[in-house]
């Protein structure tokens, strides 16, 4: 498919590295203005900015913590002051902090839930307020099949991802009358630094479970996201599109 997002503005959280970066770059190539956000990795953000210097007039980068409601609110006010309206929100920000439940620190549970799930609430709530005034919007959250299957050592991550799906399905029903669609894209094992810390033996075990026998690339995720963000996807809401290689 050839996507055309000229005249639209897309917010991509976690948009300067990994899958989020690929999504930001795909929107830029499709003609959108992109506001990419990140929490703390200034070096990666600068690398992303330099790599996309040709799109400098269409790219803004903001730094804030999605768990901080006041910071999210300030960000949206800045966006609306500069762009007036935005049409697309892609929530790609997320973290892992693995441990078996019996040994998991309370702060590791809270940090993952706060970033992945509370962050989704913060971002979506304030986006919806803007989109409802326009009577149009697209919200896409990147979740994970781990929320469905569960993996040992990732109870906090699995709970946050299952929560994102439930949140998406509920929100989609609340805003459908305003022509706002709310969906999830659920990538499986995508070869980014997000899974780069897995031991090689574990990587082999996971790869053997994938019918297509390979990890995905960030680019494998971008087309499903852009499709759900497009006007052509107007009758799809409350759904989870799996991009897993057949898991």
PDB file of N, CA and C in Angstrom, residues 65-140:
ATOM      1  N   UNK A  65       8.394  12.301  30.570  1.00  0.00           N
ATOM      2  CA  UNK A  65       8.077  10.991  31.136  1.00  0.00           C
ATOM      3  C   UNK A  65       6.574  10.772  31.035  1.00  0.00           C
ATOM      4  N   UNK A  66       6.158   9.704  30.336  1.00  0.00           N
ATOM      5  CA  UNK A  66       4.729   9.471  30.113  1.00  0.00           C
ATOM      6  C   UNK A  66       3.993   9.134  31.408  1.00  0.00           C
ATOM      7  N   UNK A  67       4.710   8.774  32.472  1.00  0.00           N
ATOM      8  CA  UNK A  67       4.050   8.477  33.751  1.00  0.00           C
ATOM      9  C   UNK A  67       3.708   9.739  34.525  1.00  0.00           C
ATOM     10  N   UNK A  68       4.237  10.864  34.128  1.00  0.00           N
ATOM     11  CA  UNK A  68       4.043  12.137  34.805  1.00  0.00           C
ATOM     12  C   UNK A  68       2.876  12.872  34.138  1.00  0.00           C
ATOM     13  N   UNK A  69       1.710  12.833  34.774  1.00  0.00           N
ATOM     14  CA  UNK A  69       0.504  13.394  34.155  1.00  0.00           C
ATOM     15  C   UNK A  69       0.680  14.875  33.828  1.00  0.00           C
ATOM     16  N   UNK A  70       1.297  15.611  34.734  1.00  0.00           N
ATOM     17  CA  UNK A  70       1.490  17.043  34.501  1.00  0.00           C
ATOM     18  C   UNK A  70       2.392  17.289  33.294  1.00  0.00           C
ATOM     19  N   UNK A  71       3.419  16.448  33.130  1.00  0.00           N
ATOM     20  CA  UNK A  71       4.320  16.591  31.985  1.00  0.00           C
ATOM     21  C   UNK A  71       3.598  16.258  30.683  1.00  0.00           C
ATOM     22  N   UNK A  72       2.735  15.242  30.711  1.00  0.00           N
ATOM     23  CA  UNK A  72       1.955  14.884  29.522  1.00  0.00           C
ATOM     24  C   UNK A  72       1.005  16.020  29.165  1.00  0.00           C
ATOM     25  N   UNK A  73       0.357  16.588  30.168  1.00  0.00           N
ATOM     26  CA  UNK A  73      -0.565  17.696  29.938  1.00  0.00           C
ATOM     27  C   UNK A  73       0.163  18.901  29.335  1.00  0.00           C
ATOM     28  N   UNK A  74       1.337  19.205  29.849  1.00  0.00           N
ATOM     29  CA  UNK A  74       2.135  20.319  29.327  1.00  0.00           C
ATOM     30  C   UNK A  74       2.516  20.058  27.863  1.00  0.00           C
ATOM     31  N   UNK A  75       2.895  18.811  27.566  1.00  0.00           N
ATOM     32  CA  UNK A  75       3.253  18.446  26.201  1.00  0.00           C
ATOM     33  C   UNK A  75       2.088  18.684  25.235  1.00  0.00           C
ATOM     34  N   UNK A  76       0.890  18.240  25.606  1.00  0.00           N
ATOM     35  CA  UNK A  76      -0.256  18.408  24.724  1.00  0.00           C
ATOM     36  C   UNK A  76      -0.595  19.881  24.513  1.00  0.00           C
ATOM     37  N   UNK A  77      -0.448  20.685  25.542  1.00  0.00           N
ATOM     38  CA  UNK A  77      -0.718  22.124  25.394  1.00  0.00           C
ATOM     39  C   UNK A  77       0.264  22.751  24.406  1.00  0.00           C
ATOM     40  N   UNK A  78       1.531  22.315  24.463  1.00  0.00           N
ATOM     41  CA  UNK A  78       2.528  22.825  23.525  1.00  0.00           C
ATOM     42  C   UNK A  78       2.220  22.391  22.102  1.00  0.00           C
ATOM     43  N   UNK A  79       1.793  21.142  21.945  1.00  0.00           N
ATOM     44  CA  UNK A  79       1.449  20.628  20.620  1.00  0.00           C
ATOM     45  C   UNK A  79       0.270  21.397  20.034  1.00  0.00           C
ATOM     46  N   UNK A  80      -0.760  21.605  20.832  1.00  0.00           N
ATOM     47  CA  UNK A  80      -1.953  22.288  20.329  1.00  0.00           C
ATOM     48  C   UNK A  80      -1.669  23.762  20.034  1.00  0.00           C
ATOM     49  N   UNK A  81      -0.767  24.354  20.796  1.00  0.00           N
ATOM     50  CA  UNK A  81      -0.411  25.751  20.537  1.00  0.00           C
ATOM     51  C   UNK A  81       0.311  25.898  19.197  1.00  0.00           C
ATOM     52  N   UNK A  82       1.117  24.898  18.853  1.00  0.00           N
ATOM     53  CA  UNK A  82       1.909  24.984  17.622  1.00  0.00           C
ATOM     54  C   UNK A  82       1.163  24.447  16.411  1.00  0.00           C
ATOM     55  N   UNK A  83       0.459  23.316  16.594  1.00  0.00           N
ATOM     56  CA  UNK A  83      -0.151  22.636  15.445  1.00  0.00           C
ATOM     57  C   UNK A  83      -1.670  22.774  15.403  1.00  0.00           C
ATOM     58  N   UNK A  84      -2.268  23.245  16.473  1.00  0.00           N
ATOM     59  CA  UNK A  84      -3.723  23.373  16.627  1.00  0.00           C
ATOM     60  C   UNK A  84      -4.376  22.002  16.766  1.00  0.00           C
ATOM     61  N   UNK A  85      -4.244  21.160  15.746  1.00  0.00           N
ATOM     62  CA  UNK A  85      -4.840  19.833  15.795  1.00  0.00           C
ATOM     63  C   UNK A  85      -3.805  18.764  15.454  1.00  0.00           C
ATOM     64  N   UNK A  86      -4.004  17.584  15.998  1.00  0.00           N
ATOM     65  CA  UNK A  86      -3.261  16.408  15.546  1.00  0.00           C
ATOM     66  C   UNK A  86      -4.278  15.295  15.351  1.00  0.00           C
ATOM     67  N   UNK A  87      -3.976  14.387  14.463  1.00  0.00           N
ATOM     68  CA  UNK A  87      -4.941  13.364  14.079  1.00  0.00           C
ATOM     69  C   UNK A  87      -4.584  11.966  14.578  1.00  0.00           C
ATOM     70  N   UNK A  88      -3.307  11.740  14.876  1.00  0.00           N
ATOM     71  CA  UNK A  88      -2.835  10.380  15.126  1.00  0.00           C
ATOM     72  C   UNK A  88      -1.989  10.351  16.388  1.00  0.00           C
ATOM     73  N   UNK A  89      -2.242   9.358  17.240  1.00  0.00           N
ATOM     74  CA  UNK A  89      -1.393   9.076  18.390  1.00  0.00           C
ATOM     75  C   UNK A  89      -0.957   7.622  18.310  1.00  0.00           C
ATOM     76  N   UNK A  90       0.346   7.395  18.304  1.00  0.00           N
ATOM     77  CA  UNK A  90       0.898   6.041  18.383  1.00  0.00           C
ATOM     78  C   UNK A  90       1.668   5.926  19.691  1.00  0.00           C
ATOM     79  N   UNK A  91       1.226   5.010  20.547  1.00  0.00           N
ATOM     80  CA  UNK A  91       1.870   4.817  21.849  1.00  0.00           C
ATOM     81  C   UNK A  91       2.847   3.653  21.734  1.00  0.00           C
ATOM     82  N   UNK A  92       4.121   4.013  21.601  1.00  0.00           N
ATOM     83  CA  UNK A  92       5.168   3.007  21.446  1.00  0.00           C
ATOM     84  C   UNK A  92       6.118   2.988  22.638  1.00  0.00           C
ATOM     85  N   UNK A  93       5.911   3.883  23.578  1.00  0.00           N
ATOM     86  CA  UNK A  93       6.773   3.926  24.764  1.00  0.00           C
ATOM     87  C   UNK A  93       6.492   2.722  25.655  1.00  0.00           C
ATOM     88  N   UNK A  94       7.544   2.097  26.146  1.00  0.00           N
ATOM     89  CA  UNK A  94       7.360   0.936  27.013  1.00  0.00           C
ATOM     90  C   UNK A  94       8.688   0.427  27.546  1.00  0.00           C
ATOM     91  N   UNK A  95       8.628  -0.263  28.686  1.00  0.00           N
ATOM     92  CA  UNK A  95       9.843  -0.806  29.295  1.00  0.00           C
ATOM     93  C   UNK A  95       9.598  -2.228  29.772  1.00  0.00           C
ATOM     94  N   UNK A  96      10.687  -2.954  30.018  1.00  0.00           N
ATOM     95  CA  UNK A  96      10.688  -4.259  30.669  1.00  0.00           C
ATOM     96  C   UNK A  96      11.584  -4.189  31.885  1.00  0.00           C
ATOM     97  N   UNK A  97      11.257  -5.014  32.876  1.00  0.00           N
ATOM     98  CA  UNK A  97      12.143  -5.202  34.021  1.00  0.00           C
ATOM     99  C   UNK A  97      11.843  -6.593  34.558  1.00  0.00           C
ATOM    100  N   UNK A  98      12.562  -7.586  34.050  1.00  0.00           N
ATOM    101  CA  UNK A  98      12.183  -8.986  34.228  1.00  0.00           C
ATOM    102  C   UNK A  98      12.651  -9.573  35.557  1.00  0.00           C
ATOM    103  N   UNK A  99      11.776 -10.390  36.130  1.00  0.00           N
ATOM    104  CA  UNK A  99      12.092 -11.142  37.347  1.00  0.00           C
ATOM    105  C   UNK A  99      10.920 -12.065  37.634  1.00  0.00           C
ATOM    106  N   UNK A 100      11.190 -13.207  38.253  1.00  0.00           N
ATOM    107  CA  UNK A 100      10.081 -14.056  38.672  1.00  0.00           C
ATOM    108  C   UNK A 100       9.345 -13.364  39.816  1.00  0.00           C
ATOM    109  N   UNK A 101       8.056 -13.641  39.927  1.00  0.00           N
ATOM    110  CA  UNK A 101       7.220 -12.903  40.861  1.00  0.00           C
ATOM    111  C   UNK A 101       7.733 -12.983  42.289  1.00  0.00           C
ATOM    112  N   UNK A 102       8.190 -14.166  42.693  1.00  0.00           N
ATOM    113  CA  UNK A 102       8.656 -14.343  44.070  1.00  0.00           C
ATOM    114  C   UNK A 102       9.873 -13.511  44.417  1.00  0.00           C
ATOM    115  N   UNK A 103      10.597 -13.055  43.403  1.00  0.00           N
ATOM    116  CA  UNK A 103      11.805 -12.258  43.630  1.00  0.00           C
ATOM    117  C   UNK A 103      11.675 -10.823  43.098  1.00  0.00           C
ATOM    118  N   UNK A 104      10.541 -10.498  42.527  1.00  0.00           N
ATOM    119  CA  UNK A 104      10.387  -9.188  41.886  1.00  0.00           C
ATOM    120  C   UNK A 104      10.296  -8.079  42.930  1.00  0.00           C
ATOM    121  N   UNK A 105      11.043  -7.036  42.718  1.00  0.00           N
ATOM    122  CA  UNK A 105      10.978  -5.873  43.592  1.00  0.00           C
ATOM    123  C   UNK A 105       9.697  -5.096  43.307  1.00  0.00           C
ATOM    124  N   UNK A 106       9.112  -4.564  44.350  1.00  0.00           N
ATOM    125  CA  UNK A 106       7.873  -3.801  44.189  1.00  0.00           C
ATOM    126  C   UNK A 106       8.076  -2.626  43.242  1.00  0.00           C
ATOM    127  N   UNK A 107       9.252  -2.002  43.302  1.00  0.00           N
ATOM    128  CA  UNK A 107       9.488  -0.850  42.432  1.00  0.00           C
ATOM    129  C   UNK A 107       9.562  -1.265  40.960  1.00  0.00           C
ATOM    130  N   UNK A 108      10.023  -2.516  40.691  1.00  0.00           N
ATOM    131  CA  UNK A 108      10.064  -2.983  39.304  1.00  0.00           C
ATOM    132  C   UNK A 108       8.656  -3.266  38.778  1.00  0.00           C
ATOM    133  N   UNK A 109       7.801  -3.799  39.645  1.00  0.00           N
ATOM    134  CA  UNK A 109       6.405  -3.971  39.252  1.00  0.00           C
ATOM    135  C   UNK A 109       5.776  -2.617  38.948  1.00  0.00           C
ATOM    136  N   UNK A 110       5.918  -1.684  39.876  1.00  0.00           N
ATOM    137  CA  UNK A 110       5.278  -0.375  39.726  1.00  0.00           C
ATOM    138  C   UNK A 110       5.804   0.392  38.519  1.00  0.00           C
ATOM    139  N   UNK A 111       7.110   0.311  38.282  1.00  0.00           N
ATOM    140  CA  UNK A 111       7.719   1.073  37.182  1.00  0.00           C
ATOM    141  C   UNK A 111       7.194   0.595  35.826  1.00  0.00           C
ATOM    142  N   UNK A 112       7.071  -0.721  35.662  1.00  0.00           N
ATOM    143  CA  UNK A 112       6.584  -1.266  34.394  1.00  0.00           C
ATOM    144  C   UNK A 112       5.105  -0.952  34.201  1.00  0.00           C
ATOM    145  N   UNK A 113       4.308  -1.159  35.248  1.00  0.00           N
ATOM    146  CA  UNK A 113       2.879  -0.854  35.150  1.00  0.00           C
ATOM    147  C   UNK A 113       2.665   0.635  34.901  1.00  0.00           C
ATOM    148  N   UNK A 114       3.405   1.477  35.597  1.00  0.00           N
ATOM    149  CA  UNK A 114       3.244   2.920  35.443  1.00  0.00           C
ATOM    150  C   UNK A 114       3.586   3.374  34.026  1.00  0.00           C
ATOM    151  N   UNK A 115       4.700   2.879  33.485  1.00  0.00           N
ATOM    152  CA  UNK A 115       5.123   3.306  32.150  1.00  0.00           C
ATOM    153  C   UNK A 115       4.200   2.758  31.076  1.00  0.00           C
ATOM    154  N   UNK A 116       3.972   1.450  31.108  1.00  0.00           N
ATOM    155  CA  UNK A 116       3.262   0.812  30.007  1.00  0.00           C
ATOM    156  C   UNK A 116       1.749   1.017  30.063  1.00  0.00           C
ATOM    157  N   UNK A 117       1.172   0.982  31.266  1.00  0.00           N
ATOM    158  CA  UNK A 117      -0.286   1.037  31.368  1.00  0.00           C
ATOM    159  C   UNK A 117      -0.785   2.417  31.781  1.00  0.00           C
ATOM    160  N   UNK A 118      -0.250   2.962  32.881  1.00  0.00           N
ATOM    161  CA  UNK A 118      -0.668   4.305  33.277  1.00  0.00           C
ATOM    162  C   UNK A 118      -0.256   5.320  32.214  1.00  0.00           C
ATOM    163  N   UNK A 119       0.896   5.121  31.602  1.00  0.00           N
ATOM    164  CA  UNK A 119       1.308   6.003  30.507  1.00  0.00           C
ATOM    165  C   UNK A 119       0.322   5.976  29.361  1.00  0.00           C
ATOM    166  N   UNK A 120      -0.212   4.790  29.054  1.00  0.00           N
ATOM    167  CA  UNK A 120      -1.216   4.667  28.001  1.00  0.00           C
ATOM    168  C   UNK A 120      -2.473   5.453  28.356  1.00  0.00           C
ATOM    169  N   UNK A 121      -2.885   5.373  29.618  1.00  0.00           N
ATOM    170  CA  UNK A 121      -4.036   6.153  30.072  1.00  0.00           C
ATOM    171  C   UNK A 121      -3.772   7.651  29.945  1.00  0.00           C
ATOM    172  N   UNK A 122      -2.639   8.111  30.470  1.00  0.00           N
ATOM    173  CA  UNK A 122      -2.327   9.541  30.432  1.00  0.00           C
ATOM    174  C   UNK A 122      -2.358  10.078  29.010  1.00  0.00           C
ATOM    175  N   UNK A 123      -1.682   9.373  28.113  1.00  0.00           N
ATOM    176  CA  UNK A 123      -1.576   9.828  26.730  1.00  0.00           C
ATOM    177  C   UNK A 123      -2.924   9.786  26.019  1.00  0.00           C
ATOM    178  N   UNK A 124      -3.670   8.714  26.235  1.00  0.00           N
ATOM    179  CA  UNK A 124      -4.942   8.535  25.537  1.00  0.00           C
ATOM    180  C   UNK A 124      -5.990   9.519  26.037  1.00  0.00           C
ATOM    181  N   UNK A 125      -6.055   9.721  27.342  1.00  0.00           N
ATOM    182  CA  UNK A 125      -7.072  10.617  27.896  1.00  0.00           C
ATOM    183  C   UNK A 125      -6.978  12.008  27.290  1.00  0.00           C
ATOM    184  N   UNK A 126      -5.774  12.547  27.274  1.00  0.00           N
ATOM    185  CA  UNK A 126      -5.604  13.907  26.801  1.00  0.00           C
ATOM    186  C   UNK A 126      -5.696  13.997  25.282  1.00  0.00           C
ATOM    187  N   UNK A 127      -5.317  12.922  24.582  1.00  0.00           N
ATOM    188  CA  UNK A 127      -5.488  12.903  23.126  1.00  0.00           C
ATOM    189  C   UNK A 127      -6.964  12.893  22.761  1.00  0.00           C
ATOM    190  N   UNK A 128      -7.732  12.098  23.478  1.00  0.00           N
ATOM    191  CA  UNK A 128      -9.168  11.986  23.202  1.00  0.00           C
ATOM    192  C   UNK A 128      -9.857  13.335  23.356  1.00  0.00           C
ATOM    193  N   UNK A 129      -9.466  14.101  24.352  1.00  0.00           N
ATOM    194  CA  UNK A 129     -10.085  15.407  24.558  1.00  0.00           C
ATOM    195  C   UNK A 129      -9.907  16.299  23.335  1.00  0.00           C
ATOM    196  N   UNK A 130      -8.731  16.231  22.718  1.00  0.00           N
ATOM    197  CA  UNK A 130      -8.478  17.019  21.510  1.00  0.00           C
ATOM    198  C   UNK A 130      -9.203  16.431  20.303  1.00  0.00           C
ATOM    199  N   UNK A 131      -9.134  15.109  20.153  1.00  0.00           N
ATOM    200  CA  UNK A 131      -9.742  14.458  18.987  1.00  0.00           C
ATOM    201  C   UNK A 131     -11.263  14.590  18.983  1.00  0.00           C
ATOM    202  N   UNK A 132     -11.877  14.589  20.153  1.00  0.00           N
ATOM    203  CA  UNK A 132     -13.334  14.705  20.211  1.00  0.00           C
ATOM    204  C   UNK A 132     -13.800  16.051  19.678  1.00  0.00           C
ATOM    205  N   UNK A 133     -13.009  17.086  19.888  1.00  0.00           N
ATOM    206  CA  UNK A 133     -13.373  18.399  19.354  1.00  0.00           C
ATOM    207  C   UNK A 133     -13.330  18.404  17.820  1.00  0.00           C
ATOM    208  N   UNK A 134     -12.413  17.589  17.260  1.00  0.00           N
ATOM    209  CA  UNK A 134     -12.295  17.494  15.806  1.00  0.00           C
ATOM    210  C   UNK A 134     -13.287  16.507  15.202  1.00  0.00           C
ATOM    211  N   UNK A 135     -13.817  15.618  16.067  1.00  0.00           N
ATOM    212  CA  UNK A 135     -14.645  14.506  15.610  1.00  0.00           C
ATOM    213  C   UNK A 135     -13.888  13.615  14.635  1.00  0.00           C
ATOM    214  N   UNK A 136     -12.607  13.385  14.964  1.00  0.00           N
ATOM    215  CA  UNK A 136     -11.782  12.479  14.159  1.00  0.00           C
ATOM    216  C   UNK A 136     -10.512  12.162  14.937  1.00  0.00           C
ATOM    217  N   UNK A 137     -10.033  10.940  14.811  1.00  0.00           N
ATOM    218  CA  UNK A 137      -8.746  10.599  15.415  1.00  0.00           C
ATOM    219  C   UNK A 137      -8.418   9.134  15.249  1.00  0.00           C
ATOM    220  N   UNK A 138      -7.134   8.846  15.378  1.00  0.00           N
ATOM    221  CA  UNK A 138      -6.625   7.482  15.335  1.00  0.00           C
ATOM    222  C   UNK A 138      -5.657   7.297  16.514  1.00  0.00           C
ATOM    223  N   UNK A 139      -5.943   6.311  17.355  1.00  0.00           N
ATOM    224  CA  UNK A 139      -5.046   5.962  18.456  1.00  0.00           C
ATOM    225  C   UNK A 139      -4.616   4.515  18.261  1.00  0.00           C
ATOM    226  N   UNK A 140      -3.318   4.292  18.206  1.00  0.00           N
ATOM    227  CA  UNK A 140      -2.769   2.940  18.057  1.00  0.00           C
ATOM    228  C   UNK A 140      -1.764   2.709  19.176  1.00  0.00           C
TER     229      UNK A 140
END
